[in-house]
Amino acid sequence: MRDALRLARRGYGTTSPNPMVGAILVNGGRVIGRGWHRCAGQPHAEIEALRDAERKHESVRGATLYVTLEPCSTHGRTPPCTDALITAGVKRVIAGATDPNPRHAGHGFQLLRRAGIQVGCGILESDCTKLNEAFNHWIVHSTPFVTVKAAMTMDGRIATSTGESKWITGECARTEGMRLRQGADAILVGINTILADNPSLTFRRDAAHRFPFSRSNGERPPLREPGHVLRRIILDSRARTPLNSKILTDPHHYLTTIVVSPAAPKSKVTALAIRANVLTAPVKKGRLDLRWLVKKLGSENVSSLLVEGGGEVNASFLFSGLAHRIAFFYAAMILGGRDSLSAVAGPGVTSLTQRLKLTDVLWRTLGPDLLLTASLSESP
């Protein structure tokens, strides 16, 4: 199962809105086939393993399949894997985790058992479930799994009082930031980030190759193919995004969505709509309704959303209960100053009982910098 997990991770950043899955076929004590789900719309891991065994002229009949997730039992863009396993004559199926979709959970196992195939489940279940954390959340709640990412000084500042911020963290940390983008379906920033930095908001493959990957398991997932660009979401209630900004003039401008309020000037909205998608969101308490937005994104198959906003945007996601994880990069420097910009702004809390609580806390060293990743507990 550990080997199947390693195979599954090869699909990092390419399988959404499907999960990452790895599979290994064993017969007579030998591995006869390996496979993983490479890309949405392409064969699932089980089919890849069967085909691998076929290419090697190995007999699958009587084999055991080790797979990180319950085989699918429904018709989607590909036929159900349960049918293929039954037809191939597989004798046993050992799965890591059950299908998280409440409508399908356990159904694949039932079909296999009815066909006389022995079924086992729960091997390395925690690891197999964690692998598809974002997909599992999206398939159950129909909203994206949200990670808030920020790069800051030791005193929590993301820029000086004049807005200078490049670069606070070093190259190793920025490379890891690219890997976070690699695994996301969309990236979200506020209009102030666009006005201050004019970022590209792309996944830079060359930068992500520059340094070895550092993870608690020591593994380095492969990179997306060149040319991959995230869907880019800009919170811009007054439609102030400059028409000459990179996100509107590069070859991927069609993947940019500008989120405006009903009060945005019509002429500006019309001009933006020529170069990008414009989405008019409702307003709640004077601000764009982020809860409405994440539901909208979830309905459009965005299973993983990376928030790289400034302090106000970060605070809005964190304190509204919409964020699920944080990835905070800390550089070994201090800016100080009451007017320097904070990584998490907003009104803050008035009592410690309202504080955000972090779980699954993990600290990592990235060159001279630190990375804190953690899960957020229930909404404040």
Coordinates of N, CA, C and O in Angstrom, one line a residue, residues 13-93:
G13 N -1.6 17.4 -8.7 CA -1.8 18.6 -9.5 C -2.4 18.4 -10.9 O -2.6 19.3 -11.6
T14 N -2.7 17.1 -11.2 CA -3.2 16.8 -12.6 C -4.5 16.1 -12.6 O -5.1 16.0 -13.7
T15 N -5.0 15.6 -11.5 CA -6.2 14.7 -11.5 C -7.5 15.4 -11.2 O -8.6 14.9 -11.5
S16 N -7.4 16.6 -10.7 CA -8.7 17.3 -10.3 C -9.6 17.5 -11.5 O -9.1 17.8 -12.6
P17 N -10.9 17.3 -11.3 CA -11.6 17.1 -10.1 C -11.8 15.7 -9.6 O -12.7 15.3 -8.9
N18 N -10.8 14.8 -10.0 CA -10.8 13.4 -9.6 C -9.7 13.3 -8.5 O -8.8 14.1 -8.3
P19 N -9.8 12.2 -7.7 CA -8.8 12.0 -6.6 C -7.5 11.4 -7.2 O -7.5 10.9 -8.3
M20 N -6.4 11.5 -6.4 CA -5.2 10.8 -6.8 C -5.3 9.4 -6.3 O -5.7 9.1 -5.1
V21 N -5.0 8.4 -7.1 CA -5.1 7.0 -6.8 C -4.0 6.2 -7.4 O -3.6 6.5 -8.5
G22 N -3.5 5.3 -6.6 CA -2.4 4.4 -7.1 C -2.8 3.0 -6.8 O -3.6 2.7 -5.9
A23 N -2.3 2.1 -7.7 CA -2.7 0.7 -7.6 C -1.6 -0.3 -8.0 O -0.8 0.1 -8.9
I24 N -1.5 -1.4 -7.3 CA -0.5 -2.4 -7.6 C -1.1 -3.8 -7.6 O -1.9 -4.1 -6.7
L25 N -0.8 -4.5 -8.7 CA -1.3 -5.9 -8.8 C -0.2 -6.9 -8.4 O 1.0 -6.7 -8.9
V26 N -0.6 -7.9 -7.6 CA 0.4 -8.9 -7.2 C -0.2 -10.3 -7.5 O -1.4 -10.5 -7.2
N27 N 0.7 -11.1 -8.0 CA 0.2 -12.5 -8.2 C 1.4 -13.4 -8.0 O 2.5 -13.2 -8.5
G28 N 1.2 -14.5 -7.2 CA 2.3 -15.4 -6.9 C 3.4 -14.8 -6.2 O 4.6 -15.2 -6.4
G29 N 3.1 -13.8 -5.4 CA 4.2 -13.1 -4.6 C 5.0 -12.1 -5.4 O 6.0 -11.6 -4.9
R30 N 4.6 -11.8 -6.7 CA 5.3 -10.9 -7.5 C 4.4 -9.7 -7.9 O 3.2 -9.9 -8.2
V31 N 5.0 -8.5 -8.0 CA 4.3 -7.4 -8.6 C 4.2 -7.6 -10.1 O 5.3 -7.7 -10.7
I32 N 3.0 -7.6 -10.6 CA 2.9 -7.8 -12.1 C 2.3 -6.6 -12.8 O 2.3 -6.6 -14.0
G33 N 1.9 -5.6 -12.0 CA 1.3 -4.4 -12.7 C 1.2 -3.2 -11.7 O 1.0 -3.4 -10.6
R34 N 1.6 -2.1 -12.3 CA 1.5 -0.8 -11.5 C 0.7 0.2 -12.3 O 0.8 0.2 -13.5
G35 N 0.0 1.1 -11.6 CA -0.7 2.2 -12.3 C -1.1 3.3 -11.3 O -1.2 3.1 -10.1
W36 N -1.3 4.4 -11.9 CA -1.9 5.5 -11.1 C -2.7 6.4 -12.0 O -2.6 6.3 -13.3
H37 N -3.6 7.1 -11.4 CA -4.5 8.0 -12.2 C -3.7 9.2 -12.6 O -3.3 10.0 -11.8
R38 N -3.5 9.4 -13.9 CA -2.5 10.4 -14.4 C -3.2 11.8 -14.6 O -2.6 12.8 -14.3
C39 N -4.4 11.8 -15.1 CA -5.1 13.0 -15.4 C -6.6 12.8 -15.5 O -7.0 11.7 -15.9
A40 N -7.4 13.8 -15.1 CA -8.9 13.6 -15.2 C -9.3 13.3 -16.6 O -8.8 13.9 -17.6
G41 N -10.1 12.3 -16.8 CA -10.6 11.9 -18.1 C -9.8 10.7 -18.6 O -10.2 10.1 -19.6
Q42 N -8.6 10.5 -18.1 CA -7.8 9.3 -18.5 C -8.1 8.1 -17.6 O -8.8 8.2 -16.6
P43 N -7.6 6.9 -18.0 CA -8.0 5.7 -17.2 C -7.6 5.8 -15.7 O -6.6 6.5 -15.4
H44 N -8.4 5.2 -14.9 CA -8.1 5.2 -13.5 C -6.9 4.3 -13.1 O -6.5 3.5 -14.0
A45 N -6.5 4.4 -11.9 CA -5.3 3.6 -11.5 C -5.4 2.1 -11.7 O -4.5 1.4 -12.1
E46 N -6.6 1.6 -11.4 CA -6.8 0.1 -11.5 C -6.7 -0.3 -13.0 O -6.1 -1.4 -13.2
I47 N -7.2 0.5 -13.9 CA -7.1 0.1 -15.3 C -5.7 0.2 -15.8 O -5.2 -0.6 -16.6
E48 N -5.0 1.2 -15.3 CA -3.6 1.4 -15.7 C -2.8 0.2 -15.2 O -1.9 -0.3 -15.9
A49 N -3.1 -0.3 -14.0 CA -2.4 -1.5 -13.4 C -2.7 -2.7 -14.3 O -1.8 -3.6 -14.6
L50 N -4.0 -2.9 -14.6 CA -4.3 -4.1 -15.5 C -3.6 -4.0 -16.8 O -3.1 -5.0 -17.3
R51 N -3.6 -2.8 -17.4 CA -2.9 -2.7 -18.7 C -1.4 -2.9 -18.6 O -0.8 -3.4 -19.5
D52 N -0.8 -2.5 -17.5 CA 0.6 -2.7 -17.3 C 0.9 -4.2 -17.2 O 1.9 -4.6 -17.8
A53 N 0.1 -4.9 -16.5 CA 0.3 -6.4 -16.5 C 0.1 -7.0 -17.8 O 0.8 -7.9 -18.2
E54 N -0.9 -6.5 -18.6 CA -1.1 -7.0 -19.9 C 0.1 -6.8 -20.8 O 0.5 -7.7 -21.6
R55 N 0.7 -5.6 -20.7 CA 1.8 -5.3 -21.6 C 3.0 -6.2 -21.3 O 3.8 -6.5 -22.1
K56 N 3.0 -6.6 -20.0 CA 4.1 -7.5 -19.6 C 3.8 -9.0 -19.8 O 4.6 -9.9 -19.4
H57 N 2.6 -9.3 -20.4 CA 2.1 -10.6 -20.6 C 2.0 -11.4 -19.3 O 2.3 -12.6 -19.3
E58 N 1.6 -10.7 -18.3 CA 1.4 -11.4 -17.0 C -0.1 -11.8 -16.9 O -1.0 -11.0 -17.3
S59 N -0.4 -12.9 -16.2 CA -1.8 -13.3 -15.9 C -2.3 -12.6 -14.7 O -1.7 -12.6 -13.6
V60 N -3.5 -12.0 -14.9 CA -4.1 -11.2 -13.8 C -5.1 -12.1 -13.0 O -5.4 -11.9 -11.8
R61 N -5.5 -13.2 -13.6 CA -6.5 -14.1 -12.9 C -5.9 -14.6 -11.6 O -4.8 -15.2 -11.6
G62 N -6.7 -14.4 -10.6 CA -6.2 -14.8 -9.2 C -5.3 -13.9 -8.5 O -4.9 -14.1 -7.4
A63 N -5.1 -12.7 -9.1 CA -4.2 -11.7 -8.5 C -4.9 -10.9 -7.4 O -6.1 -10.9 -7.3
T64 N -4.1 -10.2 -6.6 CA -4.5 -9.3 -5.6 C -4.2 -7.9 -6.0 O -3.1 -7.6 -6.4
L65 N -5.2 -7.0 -5.9 CA -5.0 -5.6 -6.2 C -4.9 -4.8 -4.9 O -5.8 -4.9 -4.1
Y66 N -3.9 -4.0 -4.8 CA -3.7 -3.1 -3.7 C -4.0 -1.7 -4.3 O -3.3 -1.3 -5.2
V67 N -5.0 -1.0 -3.7 CA -5.4 0.3 -4.3 C -5.7 1.3 -3.2 O -6.2 0.9 -2.1
T68 N -5.3 2.5 -3.4 CA -5.4 3.5 -2.3 C -6.8 3.9 -2.0 O -7.1 4.5 -0.9
L69 N -7.8 3.7 -2.9 CA -9.1 4.2 -2.8 C -10.1 3.1 -3.4 O -9.8 2.4 -4.3
E70 N -11.2 3.0 -2.7 CA -12.3 2.0 -3.2 C -12.5 2.2 -4.7 O -12.7 3.3 -5.2
P71 N -12.4 1.1 -5.5 CA -12.7 1.2 -6.9 C -14.0 1.8 -7.3 O -15.0 1.5 -6.6
C72 N -14.1 2.6 -8.3 CA -15.3 3.3 -8.7 C -16.3 2.3 -9.2 O -15.9 1.3 -9.9
S73 N -17.6 2.6 -9.0 CA -18.6 1.6 -9.5 C -19.7 2.3 -10.4 O -20.7 1.7 -10.6
T74 N -19.4 3.5 -10.8 CA -20.3 4.3 -11.6 C -19.7 4.7 -12.9 O -18.5 4.8 -13.1
H75 N -20.5 5.0 -13.9 CA -20.1 5.5 -15.2 C -19.9 7.0 -15.1 O -20.8 7.7 -14.7
G76 N -18.7 7.4 -15.5 CA -18.4 8.8 -15.6 C -17.8 9.1 -16.9 O -18.3 8.6 -18.0
R77 N -16.6 9.8 -16.9 CA -15.9 9.9 -18.2 C -15.2 8.6 -18.6 O -14.8 8.4 -19.8
T78 N -15.1 7.7 -17.6 CA -14.6 6.3 -17.9 C -15.5 5.3 -17.3 O -16.3 5.6 -16.4
P79 N -15.5 4.1 -17.8 CA -16.4 3.0 -17.3 C -16.0 2.7 -15.9 O -14.8 3.0 -15.4
P80 N -16.9 2.0 -15.1 CA -16.5 1.6 -13.7 C -15.4 0.6 -13.6 O -15.3 -0.3 -14.4
C81 N -14.5 0.9 -12.7 CA -13.4 0.0 -12.5 C -13.8 -1.4 -12.0 O -13.1 -2.4 -12.2
T82 N -14.9 -1.4 -11.2 CA -15.3 -2.7 -10.7 C -15.6 -3.7 -11.8 O -15.3 -4.9 -11.7
D83 N -16.2 -3.2 -12.9 CA -16.5 -4.1 -14.0 C -15.2 -4.7 -14.6 O -15.1 -5.9 -14.9
A84 N -14.2 -3.9 -14.8 CA -12.9 -4.4 -15.3 C -12.2 -5.4 -14.4 O -11.6 -6.4 -14.9
L85 N -12.3 -5.1 -13.1 CA -11.6 -6.0 -12.2 C -12.3 -7.4 -12.1 O -11.7 -8.5 -12.1
I86 N -13.7 -7.4 -12.2 CA -14.4 -8.6 -12.2 C -14.1 -9.4 -13.5 O -13.9 -10.6 -13.5
T87 N -14.1 -8.7 -14.6 CA -13.9 -9.3 -15.9 C -12.5 -9.9 -16.0 O -12.2 -11.0 -16.6
A88 N -11.5 -9.2 -15.4 CA -10.1 -9.7 -15.4 C -9.8 -10.9 -14.5 O -8.8 -11.5 -14.7
G89 N -10.7 -11.2 -13.6 CA -10.6 -12.3 -12.7 C -9.7 -12.1 -11.5 O -9.1 -13.0 -11.0
V90 N -9.7 -10.8 -11.1 CA -8.9 -10.5 -9.9 C -9.6 -11.2 -8.7 O -10.8 -11.3 -8.6
K91 N -8.7 -11.8 -7.8 CA -9.2 -12.6 -6.7 C -9.5 -11.8 -5.4 O -10.5 -12.0 -4.7
R92 N -8.6 -10.8 -5.2 CA -8.7 -10.0 -3.9 C -8.5 -8.6 -4.3 O -7.7 -8.2 -5.1
V93 N -9.2 -7.7 -3.5 CA -9.0 -6.2 -3.6 C -8.8 -5.7 -2.2 O -9.7 -5.8 -1.4

